[in-house]
Amino acid sequence: MILKSRGKGMGTFALGGFVLWLVSFPMAGFLLDRVQLMPYFLLAHIVGLLTCFLLDRKILLFAIPLTAVVALFTAVYPYVGSKEYLLILIGFMSAFTATYTGFLISSQGSINSFFGLALGNVGSLFISFFPVEKTFKYLLSAVSLVAVMYSPKQVPQADKSLHSLYRMLPYFLVFYATGGLMYKGVLEFYAQVSYLHGLEVIFYAMGVLVSYKLLSLLGEKALVAVSAFLNATAYALLQMGGVHLLNLSMFLLQAGFGFADFLLLFTLYNIKDTIRAFSLGFATVCVGIVLGYYAGMLKDYAEFFTGLGSLMLVASLVYYFSTEKVPKEVSERLPQEPSDQEEVSAEKFLNHLQNSLHKKLSPREFEVLLHLLEGCDYENISQKMGLSTSSVREYTRRALLKLEMDRESLISMYKDWMHQYA
């Protein structure tokens, strides 16, 4: 797994500011009058995100002004009578803010920017306990959006196509439906018996922080497995009943979604069509939450939430791992076991692999892929080979085109080969 850094910047603060506003206010935050208002925001937010997908880079003209309007509407929210209509406007316009935040962390941030998830949640917890009038807390939440109101000096440098995101969308849709179920069912039970308001946020932050290390060591499959395990355990504890187990259930759910949110951002971060990737990814998550929320309205007892949540988790895992299978035409090209005299290495792997090609890799293409398999990023490869970063990317593109696979598939195949024969 190659975790690329794109320079240090304001990515963490941009994401943290947006998340602070989001979890404090429209996403069933302590500033929202009642959780029943959340769908007004979400449905409008979905429409706004799909609009961003269609407009693509044109949203860069509107994102900052619309974010300023969202901040203003947030500040005046407690003084407005028809809150549903205001939430609809906020939901639509904040979709531009959400997409633009993704653009910022992809262009000027790094993987470390994802820690903004934890920063925003902890910041929201701090504001909730801050000893001031509630109307002033709306203002503090609105001010946090200032962190998003700047123009990046760099452009996104991801290299995966938007098509690679499509495989993950059904997984995110079903998995985040359990999040909607949490808002409608578990949260209502938890609010009545929680040890301390906001304590669950600490577990979410812990999930985010652990995700970085887990991703670098074991890859995205580990985040999928851990988030599903934590959520499944949480629903099992909910079934057992009792104040202590209900609190523990919420803690595990929050930790699980810390892993899931980190995986979501990592998936979107690596797509080169940045604006469309983040808008489509966020829209899919919101649709999942809405579906889960309304599914939770069908029944109102713990056994129903437990059963439905568990089915959703199983469905998401079955889908994810069934689509992870190496296609037949690719698996047939997997290098066979090397002879006793051969050394198991990236060079031997590529030599075996290109034997199946009609058009061989050029020396430069071969060397670029060799460094890539050894764990180098494009900047390191350009320094080692004395080439520009753009040239390295072009050689990589040509080589992968000849292999008829993307970079992640190549790296995954290499890891499987090494595990099998090393």
XYZ file of C-alpha atoms in Angstrom:
422
model
C 0.000 0.000 0.000
C 1.498 3.314 -1.099
C 0.389 6.261 0.991
C 1.228 9.310 -1.078
C 1.851 12.698 0.463
C 0.997 15.761 -1.588
C 2.570 18.349 0.610
C 1.650 19.905 3.909
C -1.163 22.406 3.978
C -4.509 23.245 5.366
C -6.147 19.934 4.471
C -6.535 18.797 8.072
C -8.062 22.103 9.164
C -10.373 22.308 6.137
C -11.738 18.818 6.781
C -11.834 19.422 10.535
C -13.779 22.654 10.120
C -16.346 21.115 7.817
C -16.767 18.004 9.975
C -17.151 20.128 13.124
C -20.024 22.026 11.486
C -21.565 18.851 10.058
C -21.656 16.771 13.257
C -22.554 19.714 15.476
C -25.516 20.789 13.420
C -27.285 19.103 10.478
C -26.200 15.474 10.990
C -28.236 14.944 14.151
C -25.861 17.226 16.049
C -26.549 18.847 19.398
C -27.535 22.058 17.572
C -30.289 20.356 15.570
C -33.636 20.717 17.328
C -34.609 17.079 16.752
C -33.226 14.191 14.736
C -36.429 14.048 12.655
C -35.238 17.178 10.829
C -32.107 15.470 9.500
C -33.766 13.963 6.368
C -34.660 17.467 5.141
C -30.973 18.276 5.119
C -29.860 14.934 3.666
C -32.321 14.785 0.763
C -31.410 18.318 -0.335
C -27.736 17.492 0.198
C -28.014 14.523 -2.185
C -29.534 16.743 -4.881
C -26.739 19.274 -4.355
C -24.025 16.613 -4.572
C -25.436 15.252 -7.830
C -25.491 18.820 -9.130
C -21.805 19.107 -8.240
C -21.147 15.862 -10.113
C -22.738 17.338 -13.247
C -21.054 20.745 -12.941
C -17.630 19.244 -12.161
C -14.920 21.941 -11.978
C -17.436 24.748 -12.455
C -18.285 24.397 -8.765
C -14.950 26.058 -7.974
C -16.628 29.339 -8.966
C -19.456 28.947 -6.448
C -18.108 26.850 -3.588
C -16.625 29.587 -1.389
C -19.527 32.093 -1.762
C -22.074 29.333 -1.093
C -20.092 28.198 1.952
C -20.293 31.751 3.295
C -24.077 31.677 2.822
C -24.273 28.308 4.624
C -22.326 29.817 7.531
C -24.731 32.768 7.635
C -27.803 30.524 7.570
C -26.321 28.420 10.368
C -25.815 31.486 12.535
C -29.421 32.668 12.069
C -30.986 29.192 12.291
C -32.204 29.516 15.915
C -34.126 32.688 14.981
C -35.979 31.201 11.997
C -39.481 29.784 12.293
C -39.677 27.450 9.267
C -36.572 25.427 10.036
C -37.408 22.670 7.532
C -37.165 25.063 4.584
C -33.926 26.552 5.857
C -32.425 23.063 6.278
C -33.339 22.271 2.663
C -31.415 25.348 1.498
C -28.501 24.551 3.780
C -28.464 20.941 2.576
C -28.291 21.887 -1.090
C -25.684 24.616 -0.756
C -23.467 22.742 1.699
C -23.077 20.008 -0.930
C -20.764 22.427 -2.719
C -18.881 22.895 0.560
C -18.522 19.144 1.065
C -17.261 18.558 -2.485
C -14.903 21.511 -2.279
C -13.518 20.182 1.005
C -12.695 16.941 -0.791
C -10.986 18.947 -3.522
C -8.899 20.763 -0.904
C -7.651 17.665 0.908
C -6.829 16.013 -2.419
C -4.889 18.973 -3.743
C -3.114 20.469 -0.777
C -3.294 17.835 1.903
C -2.029 14.333 2.448
C -3.309 11.152 4.003
C -2.671 12.901 7.327
C -5.460 15.313 6.371
C -7.922 12.566 7.216
C -7.154 13.212 10.863
C -9.465 16.182 10.349
C -12.264 13.663 10.904
C -11.105 13.223 14.483
C -10.303 16.919 14.913
C -13.784 17.978 13.822
C -15.573 15.491 16.067
C -13.512 16.377 19.125
C -13.980 20.080 18.353
C -17.738 19.556 18.225
C -17.618 17.809 21.590
C -15.686 20.737 23.054
C -18.208 23.282 21.747
C -21.118 21.254 23.118
C -19.654 21.603 26.628
C -18.519 25.207 26.187
C -20.253 27.317 28.858
C -21.997 29.834 26.587
C -25.522 30.394 25.308
C -26.680 27.886 22.689
C -27.249 30.651 20.146
C -23.544 31.508 20.399
C -22.670 27.866 19.693
C -24.447 28.160 16.325
C -22.112 31.047 15.592
C -19.038 29.031 16.608
C -20.167 26.197 14.363
C -20.649 28.609 11.475
C -17.206 30.152 11.981
C -15.593 26.712 11.628
C -16.524 26.788 7.937
C -13.986 29.583 7.426
C -11.359 26.801 7.338
C -12.792 25.739 3.966
C -12.790 29.223 2.411
C -9.448 29.348 0.631
C -8.059 28.456 -2.775
C -5.379 25.737 -2.962
C -2.044 26.464 -4.645
C -1.730 22.923 -5.983
C -3.996 20.652 -7.987
C -4.998 17.067 -7.179
C -2.415 14.507 -8.336
C -4.277 11.217 -7.930
C -4.049 8.689 -10.748
C -6.942 6.195 -10.458
C -9.861 6.531 -12.863
C -13.425 7.260 -11.803
C -14.397 3.783 -13.015
C -12.408 2.249 -10.152
C -14.803 3.998 -7.742
C -17.912 2.412 -9.235
C -17.082 -1.002 -7.752
C -17.041 0.473 -4.241
C -20.287 2.466 -4.466
C -22.686 -0.453 -3.751
C -20.536 -1.400 -0.763
C -20.645 2.128 0.682
C -24.387 2.390 -0.049
C -25.287 -0.717 1.940
C -22.714 -0.242 4.703
C -23.764 3.344 5.426
C -27.400 2.260 5.530
C -26.431 0.848 8.928
C -25.465 4.400 9.818
C -28.983 5.595 9.004
C -30.308 2.780 11.135
C -28.056 3.986 13.954
C -29.474 7.534 13.724
C -33.086 6.327 13.763
C -32.854 3.469 16.240
C -29.751 3.065 18.346
C -29.178 6.783 18.929
C -32.662 7.248 20.373
C -32.135 4.417 22.869
C -28.601 5.563 23.669
C -29.601 9.159 24.350
C -31.771 7.992 27.236
C -29.093 5.969 29.059
C -25.699 7.350 27.971
C -22.993 7.577 30.633
C -21.904 10.997 29.429
C -23.112 12.992 26.443
C -20.479 12.966 23.696
C -18.310 10.196 25.147
C -18.880 8.124 21.993
C -16.986 10.746 19.977
C -13.727 9.696 21.631
C -14.176 6.187 20.250
C -14.817 7.565 16.777
C -11.600 9.589 16.975
C -9.697 6.497 18.115
C -11.034 4.588 15.107
C -9.786 7.315 12.761
C -6.335 7.434 14.345
C -5.862 3.653 14.267
C -7.057 3.519 10.638
C -3.943 5.245 9.315
C -1.568 2.663 10.758
C -3.811 -0.243 9.855
C -4.132 0.954 6.270
C -0.380 1.294 5.822
C 0.265 -2.177 7.279
C -2.561 -4.298 5.894
C -4.376 -2.310 3.212
C -7.999 -1.324 2.697
C -9.363 -4.828 3.271
C -8.333 -4.509 6.916
C -10.459 -1.362 7.307
C -13.420 -3.128 5.702
C -13.051 -6.126 8.016
C -12.510 -4.157 11.242
C -15.364 -1.704 10.630
C -17.744 -4.587 9.863
C -16.604 -6.580 12.902
C -17.078 -3.627 15.256
C -20.523 -2.804 13.882
C -21.647 -6.440 13.948
C -20.502 -6.772 17.554
C -22.312 -3.552 18.415
C -25.618 -4.871 17.070
C -25.123 -8.147 18.936
C -24.645 -6.220 22.192
C -27.739 -4.152 21.438
C -29.724 -7.376 21.206
C -28.619 -8.417 24.697
C -30.043 -5.259 26.250
C -29.023 -3.400 29.390
C -27.632 0.070 30.008
C -23.964 -0.929 30.011
C -24.168 -3.018 26.836
C -26.129 -0.291 25.063
C -23.381 2.220 25.856
C -20.723 -0.224 24.694
C -22.749 -0.844 21.528
C -22.691 2.856 20.656
C -18.953 3.097 21.382
C -18.244 0.215 18.987
C -20.513 1.676 16.303
C -18.706 4.997 16.487
C -15.298 3.334 16.313
C -16.473 1.248 13.357
C -17.590 4.314 11.442
C -14.245 5.945 12.221
C -12.620 3.143 10.210
C -15.310 3.311 7.514
C -15.035 7.100 7.069
C -11.253 6.849 6.772
C -11.656 4.180 4.084
C -14.208 6.321 2.262
C -11.886 9.325 2.139
C -8.915 7.176 1.108
C -10.937 5.692 -1.750
C -12.074 9.106 -3.004
C -8.680 10.725 -2.424
C -7.009 8.424 -4.946
C -9.404 9.203 -7.824
C -7.995 11.698 -10.321
C -11.450 13.051 -11.265
C -11.547 14.611 -7.809
C -14.722 16.685 -7.814
C -16.865 14.017 -9.425
C -15.399 11.342 -7.168
C -16.140 13.194 -3.920
C -19.592 14.377 -4.999
C -20.636 10.904 -6.179
C -19.069 9.169 -3.167
C -20.681 11.520 -0.647
C -24.044 11.286 -2.444
C -23.914 7.487 -2.250
C -23.202 7.619 1.477
C -26.083 10.054 2.051
C -28.484 7.866 0.056
C -27.427 4.911 2.203
C -28.034 6.854 5.420
C -31.473 7.993 4.232
C -32.457 4.449 3.259
C -31.285 3.127 6.626
C -33.079 5.915 8.473
C -36.426 5.239 6.819
C -35.948 1.486 7.142
C -35.586 2.072 10.874
C -39.067 3.635 10.921
C -40.690 0.320 9.966
C -40.365 -1.081 13.466
C -39.385 0.334 16.833
C -37.722 -2.349 18.902
C -34.136 -3.495 19.431
C -34.501 -6.925 17.790
C -35.541 -5.341 14.496
C -32.593 -2.937 14.450
C -30.224 -5.770 15.320
C -31.500 -8.085 12.605
C -31.694 -5.463 9.861
C -28.317 -3.972 10.734
C -26.660 -7.384 10.683
C -28.207 -8.215 7.290
C -26.920 -4.925 5.879
C -23.407 -5.657 7.139
C -23.434 -9.173 5.671
C -24.698 -7.872 2.327
C -21.993 -5.193 2.142
C -19.223 -7.675 2.988
C -20.432 -10.315 0.540
C -20.527 -7.728 -2.215
C -17.125 -6.240 -1.398
C -15.200 -9.488 -1.210
C -16.999 -11.060 -4.185
C -15.864 -8.179 -6.379
C -12.315 -8.448 -5.014
C -11.761 -11.691 -6.916
C -9.091 -11.480 -9.604
C -10.734 -11.793 -13.025
C -10.156 -15.110 -14.747
C -8.156 -13.670 -17.605
C -5.870 -11.926 -15.104
C -5.500 -14.867 -12.715
C -4.446 -17.073 -15.604
C -1.524 -14.713 -16.130
C -0.397 -14.903 -12.509
C 3.268 -16.010 -12.588
C 3.766 -19.666 -11.766
C 5.971 -20.887 -8.941
C 9.613 -19.959 -9.637
C 12.194 -22.681 -9.839
C 14.520 -23.346 -6.901
C 17.282 -21.441 -8.675
C 15.178 -18.291 -9.110
C 15.035 -15.545 -6.530
C 11.549 -14.395 -5.599
C 11.600 -10.667 -6.378
C 9.681 -7.888 -8.088
C 11.963 -8.205 -11.118
C 11.239 -11.941 -11.478
C 7.518 -11.225 -11.052
C 7.507 -8.684 -13.883
C 9.631 -10.917 -16.109
C 7.150 -13.767 -15.672
C 4.169 -11.470 -16.121
C 5.289 -9.840 -19.346
C 5.851 -13.235 -20.983
C 2.096 -13.265 -21.608
C 2.137 -9.903 -23.389
C 1.963 -9.460 -27.132
C 3.735 -6.133 -26.812
C 6.639 -6.160 -24.360
C 7.366 -3.491 -21.799
C 10.077 -1.018 -22.729
C 13.130 -0.829 -20.410
C 11.830 2.440 -18.924
C 8.313 1.059 -18.417
C 9.751 -2.058 -16.793
C 11.957 -0.038 -14.426
C 9.111 2.277 -13.411
C 6.866 -0.669 -12.531
C 9.756 -2.317 -10.701
C 10.179 0.713 -8.420
C 6.403 0.923 -8.001
C 6.235 -2.663 -6.767
C 9.108 -1.964 -4.390
C 6.939 0.632 -2.641
C 8.169 3.881 -4.194
C 5.812 6.727 -5.038
C 6.087 8.790 -8.210
C 8.307 11.429 -6.623
C 10.803 8.821 -5.410
C 10.824 7.106 -8.792
C 11.462 10.386 -10.601
C 14.468 11.057 -8.357
C 15.896 7.566 -8.818
C 15.486 7.567 -12.598
C 16.261 11.216 -13.222
C 12.889 11.814 -14.880
C 10.134 14.311 -14.312
C 7.122 13.166 -12.297
C 4.887 13.582 -15.345
C 7.192 11.316 -17.372
C 7.054 8.662 -14.644
C 3.262 8.831 -14.683
C 3.224 8.471 -18.462
C 5.509 5.426 -18.415
C 3.294 3.911 -15.720
C 0.174 4.563 -17.757
C 1.668 2.936 -20.870
C 2.892 -0.086 -18.944
C -0.423 -0.670 -17.191
C -2.211 -0.293 -20.511
C -0.083 -3.106 -21.942
C -0.779 -5.244 -18.868
C -4.497 -4.425 -19.143
C -4.877 -3.704 -15.429
C -4.721 -0.799 -13.031
C -1.997 -0.084 -10.487
C -3.883 -1.479 -7.497
C -4.558 -4.768 -9.318
C -0.884 -5.103 -10.209
C 0.248 -4.444 -6.645
C -2.377 -6.820 -5.267
C -1.294 -9.565 -7.687
C 2.343 -9.040 -6.730
C 1.549 -9.285 -3.016
C -0.414 -12.493 -3.592
C 2.506 -13.955 -5.538
C 5.012 -12.981 -2.863
C 2.863 -14.422 -0.058
C 2.497 -17.650 -1.973
C 6.104 -18.232 -2.960
C 8.319 -16.077 -0.742
